PDB file of C-alpha atoms in Angstrom:
ATOM      1  CA  UNK A 268       1.464  17.529  -3.792  1.00 60.00           C
ATOM      2  CA  UNK A 269       0.768  13.922  -2.698  1.00 67.00           C
ATOM      3  CA  UNK A 270       3.752  13.470  -0.358  1.00 92.00           C
ATOM      4  CA  UNK A 271       3.641  11.426   2.979  1.00 97.00           C
ATOM      5  CA  UNK A 272       6.795  11.641   5.172  1.00 97.00           C
ATOM      6  CA  UNK A 273       7.736   9.177   7.682  1.00 98.00           C
ATOM      7  CA  UNK A 274      10.485   9.271  10.368  1.00 97.00           C
ATOM      8  CA  UNK A 275      12.896   7.717  11.167  1.00 97.00           C
ATOM      9  CA  UNK A 276      13.849   5.861   7.540  1.00 96.00           C
ATOM     10  CA  UNK A 277      15.692   3.172   9.759  1.00 97.00           C
ATOM     11  CA  UNK A 278      15.138   2.216  13.238  1.00 97.00           C
ATOM     12  CA  UNK A 279      17.063  -0.621  15.253  1.00 96.00           C
ATOM     13  CA  UNK A 280      15.596  -1.414  18.740  1.00 95.00           C
ATOM     14  CA  UNK A 281      15.941  -4.229  21.494  1.00 92.00           C
ATOM     15  CA  UNK A 282      13.150  -5.980  22.858  1.00 92.00           C
ATOM     16  CA  UNK A 283      13.075  -3.658  25.920  1.00 91.00           C
ATOM     17  CA  UNK A 284      13.183  -0.561  24.235  1.00 91.00           C
ATOM     18  CA  UNK A 285      10.436   1.914  23.878  1.00 96.00           C
ATOM     19  CA  UNK A 286      10.507   3.942  20.445  1.00 96.00           C
ATOM     20  CA  UNK A 287       8.149   5.702  18.147  1.00 98.00           C
ATOM     21  CA  UNK A 288       7.462   5.780  14.390  1.00 98.00           C
ATOM     22  CA  UNK A 289       6.195   9.305  12.902  1.00 98.00           C
ATOM     23  CA  UNK A 290       4.083  10.213  10.209  1.00 98.00           C
ATOM     24  CA  UNK A 291       2.972  13.497   8.525  1.00 98.00           C
ATOM     25  CA  UNK A 292       0.827  14.687   5.831  1.00 97.00           C
ATOM     26  CA  UNK A 293      -0.318  18.021   4.748  1.00 91.00           C
ATOM     27  CA  UNK A 294      -2.646  17.376   1.976  1.00 92.00           C
ATOM     28  CA  UNK A 295      -5.695  17.894   4.285  1.00 91.00           C
ATOM     29  CA  UNK A 296      -6.514  14.277   4.443  1.00 92.00           C
ATOM     30  CA  UNK A 297      -8.987  12.903   7.245  1.00 90.00           C
ATOM     31  CA  UNK A 298      -7.868   9.472   7.182  1.00 90.00           C
ATOM     32  CA  UNK A 299      -4.825   7.714   7.857  1.00 92.00           C
ATOM     33  CA  UNK A 300      -3.221   4.608   7.974  1.00 93.00           C
ATOM     34  CA  UNK A 301      -0.475   1.980   9.448  1.00 96.00           C
ATOM     35  CA  UNK A 302       0.621  -0.972   7.107  1.00 96.00           C
ATOM     36  CA  UNK A 303       3.060  -3.610   8.057  1.00 97.00           C
ATOM     37  CA  UNK A 304       4.900  -5.070   5.155  1.00 97.00           C
ATOM     38  CA  UNK A 305       7.507  -8.189   5.616  1.00 96.00           C
ATOM     39  CA  UNK A 306      10.073  -8.915   2.913  1.00 92.00           C
ATOM     40  CA  UNK A 307       8.483 -10.130  -0.483  1.00 88.00           C
ATOM     41  CA  UNK A 308       5.010 -10.014   0.902  1.00 93.00           C
ATOM     42  CA  UNK A 309       2.357  -7.266   0.214  1.00 94.00           C
ATOM     43  CA  UNK A 310       1.431  -4.787   3.132  1.00 95.00           C
ATOM     44  CA  UNK A 311      -0.977  -5.736   5.780  1.00 94.00           C
ATOM     45  CA  UNK A 312      -3.404  -3.285   7.349  1.00 92.00           C
ATOM     46  CA  UNK A 313      -2.885  -2.495  11.001  1.00 95.00           C
ATOM     47  CA  UNK A 314      -4.633   0.524  12.023  1.00 94.00           C
ATOM     48  CA  UNK A 315      -7.146   3.110  10.378  1.00 91.00           C
ATOM     49  CA  UNK A 316      -7.611   6.516  11.850  1.00 92.00           C
ATOM     50  CA  UNK A 317     -10.838   8.258  10.687  1.00 88.00           C
ATOM     51  CA  UNK A 318     -11.125  12.158  11.729  1.00 90.00           C
ATOM     52  CA  UNK A 319      -8.191  11.646  14.273  1.00 93.00           C
ATOM     53  CA  UNK A 320     -10.114   8.707  16.088  1.00 92.00           C
ATOM     54  CA  UNK A 321      -9.113   5.071  15.521  1.00 92.00           C
ATOM     55  CA  UNK A 322     -11.778   3.289  13.570  1.00 86.00           C
ATOM     56  CA  UNK A 323     -10.076  -0.045  12.803  1.00 83.00           C
ATOM     57  CA  UNK A 324      -7.649  -2.271  14.885  1.00 86.00           C
ATOM     58  CA  UNK A 325      -6.845  -5.237  12.812  1.00 85.00           C
ATOM     59  CA  UNK A 326      -6.093  -7.250  15.926  1.00 88.00           C
ATOM     60  CA  UNK A 327      -2.751  -5.909  16.373  1.00 94.00           C
ATOM     61  CA  UNK A 328      -1.010  -6.832  19.751  1.00 94.00           C
ATOM     62  CA  UNK A 329      -1.015  -4.281  22.359  1.00 94.00           C
ATOM     63  CA  UNK A 330       2.719  -3.758  21.656  1.00 96.00           C
ATOM     64  CA  UNK A 331       1.784  -1.578  19.091  1.00 97.00           C
ATOM     65  CA  UNK A 332       0.154   1.611  20.366  1.00 97.00           C
ATOM     66  CA  UNK A 333      -1.138   4.055  17.421  1.00 97.00           C
ATOM     67  CA  UNK A 334      -1.806   7.717  18.275  1.00 97.00           C
ATOM     68  CA  UNK A 335      -3.206  10.573  16.182  1.00 96.00           C
ATOM     69  CA  UNK A 336      -2.438  13.915  17.921  1.00 95.00           C
ATOM     70  CA  UNK A 337      -4.138  15.762  15.118  1.00 93.00           C
ATOM     71  CA  UNK A 338      -5.362  15.731  11.341  1.00 91.00           C
ATOM     72  CA  UNK A 339      -1.835  15.768   9.920  1.00 96.00           C
ATOM     73  CA  UNK A 340       0.316  13.659  12.143  1.00 97.00           C
ATOM     74  CA  UNK A 341      -0.083   9.926  13.111  1.00 98.00           C
ATOM     75  CA  UNK A 342       2.335   8.179  15.442  1.00 98.00           C
ATOM     76  CA  UNK A 343       3.004   4.468  16.070  1.00 98.00           C
ATOM     77  CA  UNK A 344       4.289   3.828  19.488  1.00 98.00           C
ATOM     78  CA  UNK A 345       6.450   0.524  20.087  1.00 97.00           C
ATOM     79  CA  UNK A 346       7.199  -1.216  23.335  1.00 95.00           C
ATOM     80  CA  UNK A 347       8.614  -4.817  24.034  1.00 94.00           C
ATOM     81  CA  UNK A 348       8.728  -5.875  20.348  1.00 95.00           C
ATOM     82  CA  UNK A 349       9.753  -9.136  19.257  1.00 96.00           C
ATOM     83  CA  UNK A 350      12.304  -9.972  16.536  1.00 96.00           C
ATOM     84  CA  UNK A 351       9.278 -10.991  14.409  1.00 96.00           C
ATOM     85  CA  UNK A 352       8.022  -7.787  14.436  1.00 97.00           C
ATOM     86  CA  UNK A 353      11.016  -6.546  12.259  1.00 97.00           C
ATOM     87  CA  UNK A 354       9.320  -5.117   8.751  1.00 97.00           C
ATOM     88  CA  UNK A 355       8.754  -2.129   6.820  1.00 98.00           C
ATOM     89  CA  UNK A 356       6.228   0.011   8.549  1.00 98.00           C
ATOM     90  CA  UNK A 357       4.043   1.964   5.898  1.00 98.00           C
ATOM     91  CA  UNK A 358       1.919   5.011   6.786  1.00 97.00           C
ATOM     92  CA  UNK A 359      -0.833   6.074   4.232  1.00 94.00           C
ATOM     93  CA  UNK A 360      -3.492   8.847   3.989  1.00 93.00           C
ATOM     94  CA  UNK A 361      -6.654   9.587   2.047  1.00 90.00           C
ATOM     95  CA  UNK A 362      -8.965  12.398   1.419  1.00 87.00           C
ATOM     96  CA  UNK A 363     -11.992  10.854   2.928  1.00 75.00           C
ATOM     97  CA  UNK A 364     -12.433   7.985   5.265  1.00 61.00           C
ATOM     98  CA  UNK A 365     -15.828   6.958   4.230  1.00 58.00           C
ATOM     99  CA  UNK A 366     -16.794   4.595   1.221  1.00 53.00           C
ATOM    100  CA  UNK A 367     -14.210   2.567  -0.298  1.00 51.00           C
ATOM    101  CA  UNK A 368     -13.431   4.615  -3.387  1.00 61.00           C
ATOM    102  CA  UNK A 369     -10.451   6.915  -2.330  1.00 75.00           C
ATOM    103  CA  UNK A 370      -6.876   6.699  -3.230  1.00 85.00           C
ATOM    104  CA  UNK A 371      -4.479   6.226  -0.252  1.00 89.00           C
ATOM    105  CA  UNK A 372      -0.942   7.776  -0.825  1.00 92.00           C
ATOM    106  CA  UNK A 373       1.872   6.107   0.876  1.00 96.00           C
ATOM    107  CA  UNK A 374       4.885   7.110   2.670  1.00 97.00           C
ATOM    108  CA  UNK A 375       8.398   5.908   2.166  1.00 96.00           C
ATOM    109  CA  UNK A 376       8.321   3.700   5.336  1.00 97.00           C
ATOM    110  CA  UNK A 377      10.435   3.115   8.278  1.00 98.00           C
ATOM    111  CA  UNK A 378      12.560  -0.001   8.040  1.00 97.00           C
ATOM    112  CA  UNK A 379      12.349  -1.520  11.783  1.00 97.00           C
ATOM    113  CA  UNK A 380      14.760  -4.118  13.111  1.00 97.00           C
ATOM    114  CA  UNK A 381      14.130  -5.696  16.666  1.00 96.00           C
ATOM    115  CA  UNK A 382      17.228  -7.507  18.141  1.00 94.00           C
TER     116      UNK A 382
ATOM    117  CA  UNK B 264     -11.741  -9.501   4.445  1.00 34.00           C
ATOM    118  CA  UNK B 265     -11.419 -11.472   1.150  1.00 38.00           C
ATOM    119  CA  UNK B 266      -8.140 -11.054  -0.606  1.00 47.00           C
ATOM    120  CA  UNK B 267      -7.083 -10.296  -4.108  1.00 59.00           C
ATOM    121  CA  UNK B 268      -4.140 -12.160  -5.762  1.00 55.00           C
ATOM    122  CA  UNK B 269      -1.740 -12.180  -8.682  1.00 49.00           C
ATOM    123  CA  UNK B 270      -0.952 -14.758 -10.985  1.00 59.00           C
ATOM    124  CA  UNK B 271       2.676 -14.606 -11.290  1.00 78.00           C
ATOM    125  CA  UNK B 272       5.250 -13.769  -8.844  1.00 89.00           C
ATOM    126  CA  UNK B 273       7.744 -12.590 -11.649  1.00 93.00           C
ATOM    127  CA  UNK B 274       7.434 -11.266 -15.017  1.00 94.00           C
ATOM    128  CA  UNK B 275      10.489 -10.744 -17.285  1.00 95.00           C
ATOM    129  CA  UNK B 276       9.895  -8.457 -20.257  1.00 96.00           C
ATOM    130  CA  UNK B 277      12.176  -7.148 -22.899  1.00 96.00           C
ATOM    131  CA  UNK B 278      12.833  -3.314 -22.953  1.00 96.00           C
ATOM    132  CA  UNK B 279      10.372  -1.604 -25.303  1.00 96.00           C
ATOM    133  CA  UNK B 280       7.943  -4.380 -25.192  1.00 96.00           C
ATOM    134  CA  UNK B 281       4.270  -4.038 -23.749  1.00 96.00           C
ATOM    135  CA  UNK B 282       4.073  -5.438 -20.275  1.00 96.00           C
ATOM    136  CA  UNK B 283       0.668  -7.118 -18.752  1.00 96.00           C
ATOM    137  CA  UNK B 284       0.382  -7.854 -15.104  1.00 96.00           C
ATOM    138  CA  UNK B 285      -2.696  -9.739 -14.051  1.00 94.00           C
ATOM    139  CA  UNK B 286      -4.578 -10.204 -10.942  1.00 93.00           C
ATOM    140  CA  UNK B 287      -7.934 -12.007  -9.599  1.00 90.00           C
ATOM    141  CA  UNK B 288      -9.948 -10.873  -7.001  1.00 85.00           C
ATOM    142  CA  UNK B 289     -12.540 -12.863  -5.066  1.00 79.00           C
ATOM    143  CA  UNK B 290     -14.575 -10.174  -3.308  1.00 81.00           C
ATOM    144  CA  UNK B 291     -17.573 -10.048  -6.013  1.00 80.00           C
ATOM    145  CA  UNK B 292     -18.825  -6.712  -3.953  1.00 81.00           C
ATOM    146  CA  UNK B 293     -15.474  -4.947  -4.562  1.00 82.00           C
ATOM    147  CA  UNK B 294     -16.125  -1.580  -6.000  1.00 84.00           C
ATOM    148  CA  UNK B 295     -12.682   0.218  -6.250  1.00 89.00           C
ATOM    149  CA  UNK B 296      -9.431  -1.224  -7.649  1.00 93.00           C
ATOM    150  CA  UNK B 297      -5.899   0.181  -7.401  1.00 93.00           C
ATOM    151  CA  UNK B 298      -2.441  -0.785  -8.980  1.00 96.00           C
ATOM    152  CA  UNK B 299       0.580   0.470  -7.139  1.00 96.00           C
ATOM    153  CA  UNK B 300       4.231   0.342  -8.120  1.00 97.00           C
ATOM    154  CA  UNK B 301       6.822  -0.404  -5.210  1.00 97.00           C
ATOM    155  CA  UNK B 302      10.613  -0.088  -5.966  1.00 95.00           C
ATOM    156  CA  UNK B 303      13.402  -1.290  -3.819  1.00 92.00           C
ATOM    157  CA  UNK B 304      13.314   0.510  -0.352  1.00 88.00           C
ATOM    158  CA  UNK B 305      10.493   2.527  -1.048  1.00 92.00           C
ATOM    159  CA  UNK B 306       6.702   2.659  -0.168  1.00 95.00           C
ATOM    160  CA  UNK B 307       4.182   1.679  -2.844  1.00 96.00           C
ATOM    161  CA  UNK B 308       3.252   4.512  -5.456  1.00 96.00           C
ATOM    162  CA  UNK B 309       0.111   4.961  -7.017  1.00 94.00           C
ATOM    163  CA  UNK B 310      -0.238   4.259 -10.605  1.00 96.00           C
ATOM    164  CA  UNK B 311      -3.708   4.106 -11.811  1.00 96.00           C
ATOM    165  CA  UNK B 312      -7.077   3.204 -10.205  1.00 94.00           C
ATOM    166  CA  UNK B 313     -10.497   2.052 -11.664  1.00 94.00           C
ATOM    167  CA  UNK B 314     -14.220   1.685 -10.141  1.00 91.00           C
ATOM    168  CA  UNK B 315     -16.638  -1.074 -10.837  1.00 90.00           C
ATOM    169  CA  UNK B 316     -18.616   1.054 -13.016  1.00 91.00           C
ATOM    170  CA  UNK B 317     -16.128   1.050 -15.630  1.00 94.00           C
ATOM    171  CA  UNK B 318     -14.064  -1.544 -17.756  1.00 96.00           C
ATOM    172  CA  UNK B 319     -11.214   0.398 -18.720  1.00 97.00           C
ATOM    173  CA  UNK B 320      -8.910   3.428 -17.801  1.00 97.00           C
ATOM    174  CA  UNK B 321      -6.086   4.661 -19.465  1.00 97.00           C
ATOM    175  CA  UNK B 322      -3.077   7.033 -18.084  1.00 95.00           C
ATOM    176  CA  UNK B 323       0.434   7.668 -19.340  1.00 93.00           C
ATOM    177  CA  UNK B 324       1.769   4.584 -20.874  1.00 96.00           C
ATOM    178  CA  UNK B 325      -0.741   2.254 -18.522  1.00 98.00           C
ATOM    179  CA  UNK B 326      -4.211   0.972 -18.787  1.00 98.00           C
ATOM    180  CA  UNK B 327      -6.223  -0.925 -16.444  1.00 98.00           C
ATOM    181  CA  UNK B 328      -8.852  -3.182 -17.354  1.00 97.00           C
ATOM    182  CA  UNK B 329     -11.510  -4.638 -15.400  1.00 96.00           C
ATOM    183  CA  UNK B 330     -13.354  -7.667 -16.179  1.00 94.00           C
ATOM    184  CA  UNK B 331     -16.317  -8.057 -13.594  1.00 90.00           C
ATOM    185  CA  UNK B 332     -17.739 -11.382 -14.735  1.00 91.00           C
ATOM    186  CA  UNK B 333     -14.718 -13.145 -14.141  1.00 91.00           C
ATOM    187  CA  UNK B 334     -13.160 -10.860 -11.383  1.00 90.00           C
ATOM    188  CA  UNK B 335     -10.198 -10.185 -13.213  1.00 92.00           C
ATOM    189  CA  UNK B 336      -8.054  -7.000 -13.314  1.00 94.00           C
ATOM    190  CA  UNK B 337      -4.788  -6.316 -15.399  1.00 96.00           C
ATOM    191  CA  UNK B 338      -2.235  -3.563 -15.946  1.00 97.00           C
ATOM    192  CA  UNK B 339      -0.932  -3.206 -19.195  1.00 97.00           C
ATOM    193  CA  UNK B 340       2.123  -0.869 -19.547  1.00 98.00           C
ATOM    194  CA  UNK B 341       3.317   0.324 -22.976  1.00 97.00           C
ATOM    195  CA  UNK B 342       6.736   0.361 -24.148  1.00 97.00           C
ATOM    196  CA  UNK B 343       8.309  -0.834 -20.854  1.00 96.00           C
ATOM    197  CA  UNK B 344      11.519   1.042 -19.797  1.00 96.00           C
ATOM    198  CA  UNK B 345      14.156   0.086 -17.235  1.00 96.00           C
ATOM    199  CA  UNK B 346      12.716   2.562 -14.684  1.00 96.00           C
ATOM    200  CA  UNK B 347       9.416   0.474 -14.665  1.00 97.00           C
ATOM    201  CA  UNK B 348      11.336  -2.367 -12.651  1.00 97.00           C
ATOM    202  CA  UNK B 349       9.371  -2.789  -9.516  1.00 97.00           C
ATOM    203  CA  UNK B 350       7.042  -4.896  -7.809  1.00 97.00           C
ATOM    204  CA  UNK B 351       3.281  -4.128  -8.889  1.00 97.00           C
ATOM    205  CA  UNK B 352       0.701  -4.759  -6.576  1.00 95.00           C
ATOM    206  CA  UNK B 353      -3.211  -4.563  -6.831  1.00 94.00           C
ATOM    207  CA  UNK B 354      -5.261  -3.697  -4.134  1.00 92.00           C
ATOM    208  CA  UNK B 355      -9.178  -3.663  -3.371  1.00 88.00           C
ATOM    209  CA  UNK B 356     -11.213  -1.276  -1.195  1.00 80.00           C
ATOM    210  CA  UNK B 357     -10.005   1.704   0.641  1.00 55.00           C
ATOM    211  CA  UNK B 358     -11.361   4.585   2.257  1.00 49.00           C
ATOM    212  CA  UNK B 359     -12.360   3.541   6.057  1.00 58.00           C
ATOM    213  CA  UNK B 360     -11.736  -0.183   5.206  1.00 69.00           C
ATOM    214  CA  UNK B 361      -7.964   0.167   4.233  1.00 76.00           C
ATOM    215  CA  UNK B 362      -6.774  -1.376   1.397  1.00 82.00           C
ATOM    216  CA  UNK B 363      -6.574  -5.303   0.781  1.00 87.00           C
ATOM    217  CA  UNK B 364      -3.486  -6.167  -1.213  1.00 90.00           C
ATOM    218  CA  UNK B 365      -2.661  -9.125  -3.965  1.00 90.00           C
ATOM    219  CA  UNK B 366       0.632 -10.888  -3.582  1.00 89.00           C
ATOM    220  CA  UNK B 367       2.733  -8.940  -5.942  1.00 92.00           C
ATOM    221  CA  UNK B 368       4.325  -9.510  -9.364  1.00 94.00           C
ATOM    222  CA  UNK B 369       7.877  -8.288  -9.673  1.00 96.00           C
ATOM    223  CA  UNK B 370       8.615  -7.107 -13.134  1.00 96.00           C
ATOM    224  CA  UNK B 371      11.910  -7.607 -14.483  1.00 96.00           C
ATOM    225  CA  UNK B 372      13.067  -5.707 -17.500  1.00 96.00           C
ATOM    226  CA  UNK B 373      15.586  -7.183 -19.562  1.00 94.00           C
ATOM    227  CA  UNK B 374      17.831  -4.976 -21.962  1.00 90.00           C
TER     228      UNK B 374
END
């Protein structure tokens, strides 16, 4: 089973709202990732969690706040977003976080619209 | 980091023909490459990967070729079917560094 699940599937929020995106995997993977994908563009890396610790933050604004409560769960907390933050947010996981030769498996994404 | 890129934004092929999707990468130190398929409204789906110590790898109806001399990667799909219609991304890296994606090629299947 190579399934990564994400909820919600769609989210519409105002610029003053606080919301959270959730991601879950039960493959025993120890690395989890958040990517942002704008329409007709490739995914762009936002955060990397390695053994439940944040290892990479690709200069993402503080209005995006990741959290890894345990090895199976990854959250992305959203606050005071801007309309340009509207995008597909993808979660991925891979078995081992070290090295660069490990396959990442993606979830279906959350389609976020900021009004 | 350095980026990988694709040559064509759109590729149109006849159903039943073979498809070849190309990708050029710029980081000569890259040692792992992946092809993903992304259908509309879905997340990227792993197709096949290859490590830098190989120049060819085959899967079911798909073959990935790696030419390190010219830093070129290609995905060949045999006997293209309507279900192959999607955007195909090459990606480089992985593990603790995350992935760097190319721009993507939209494969269109003509009946």
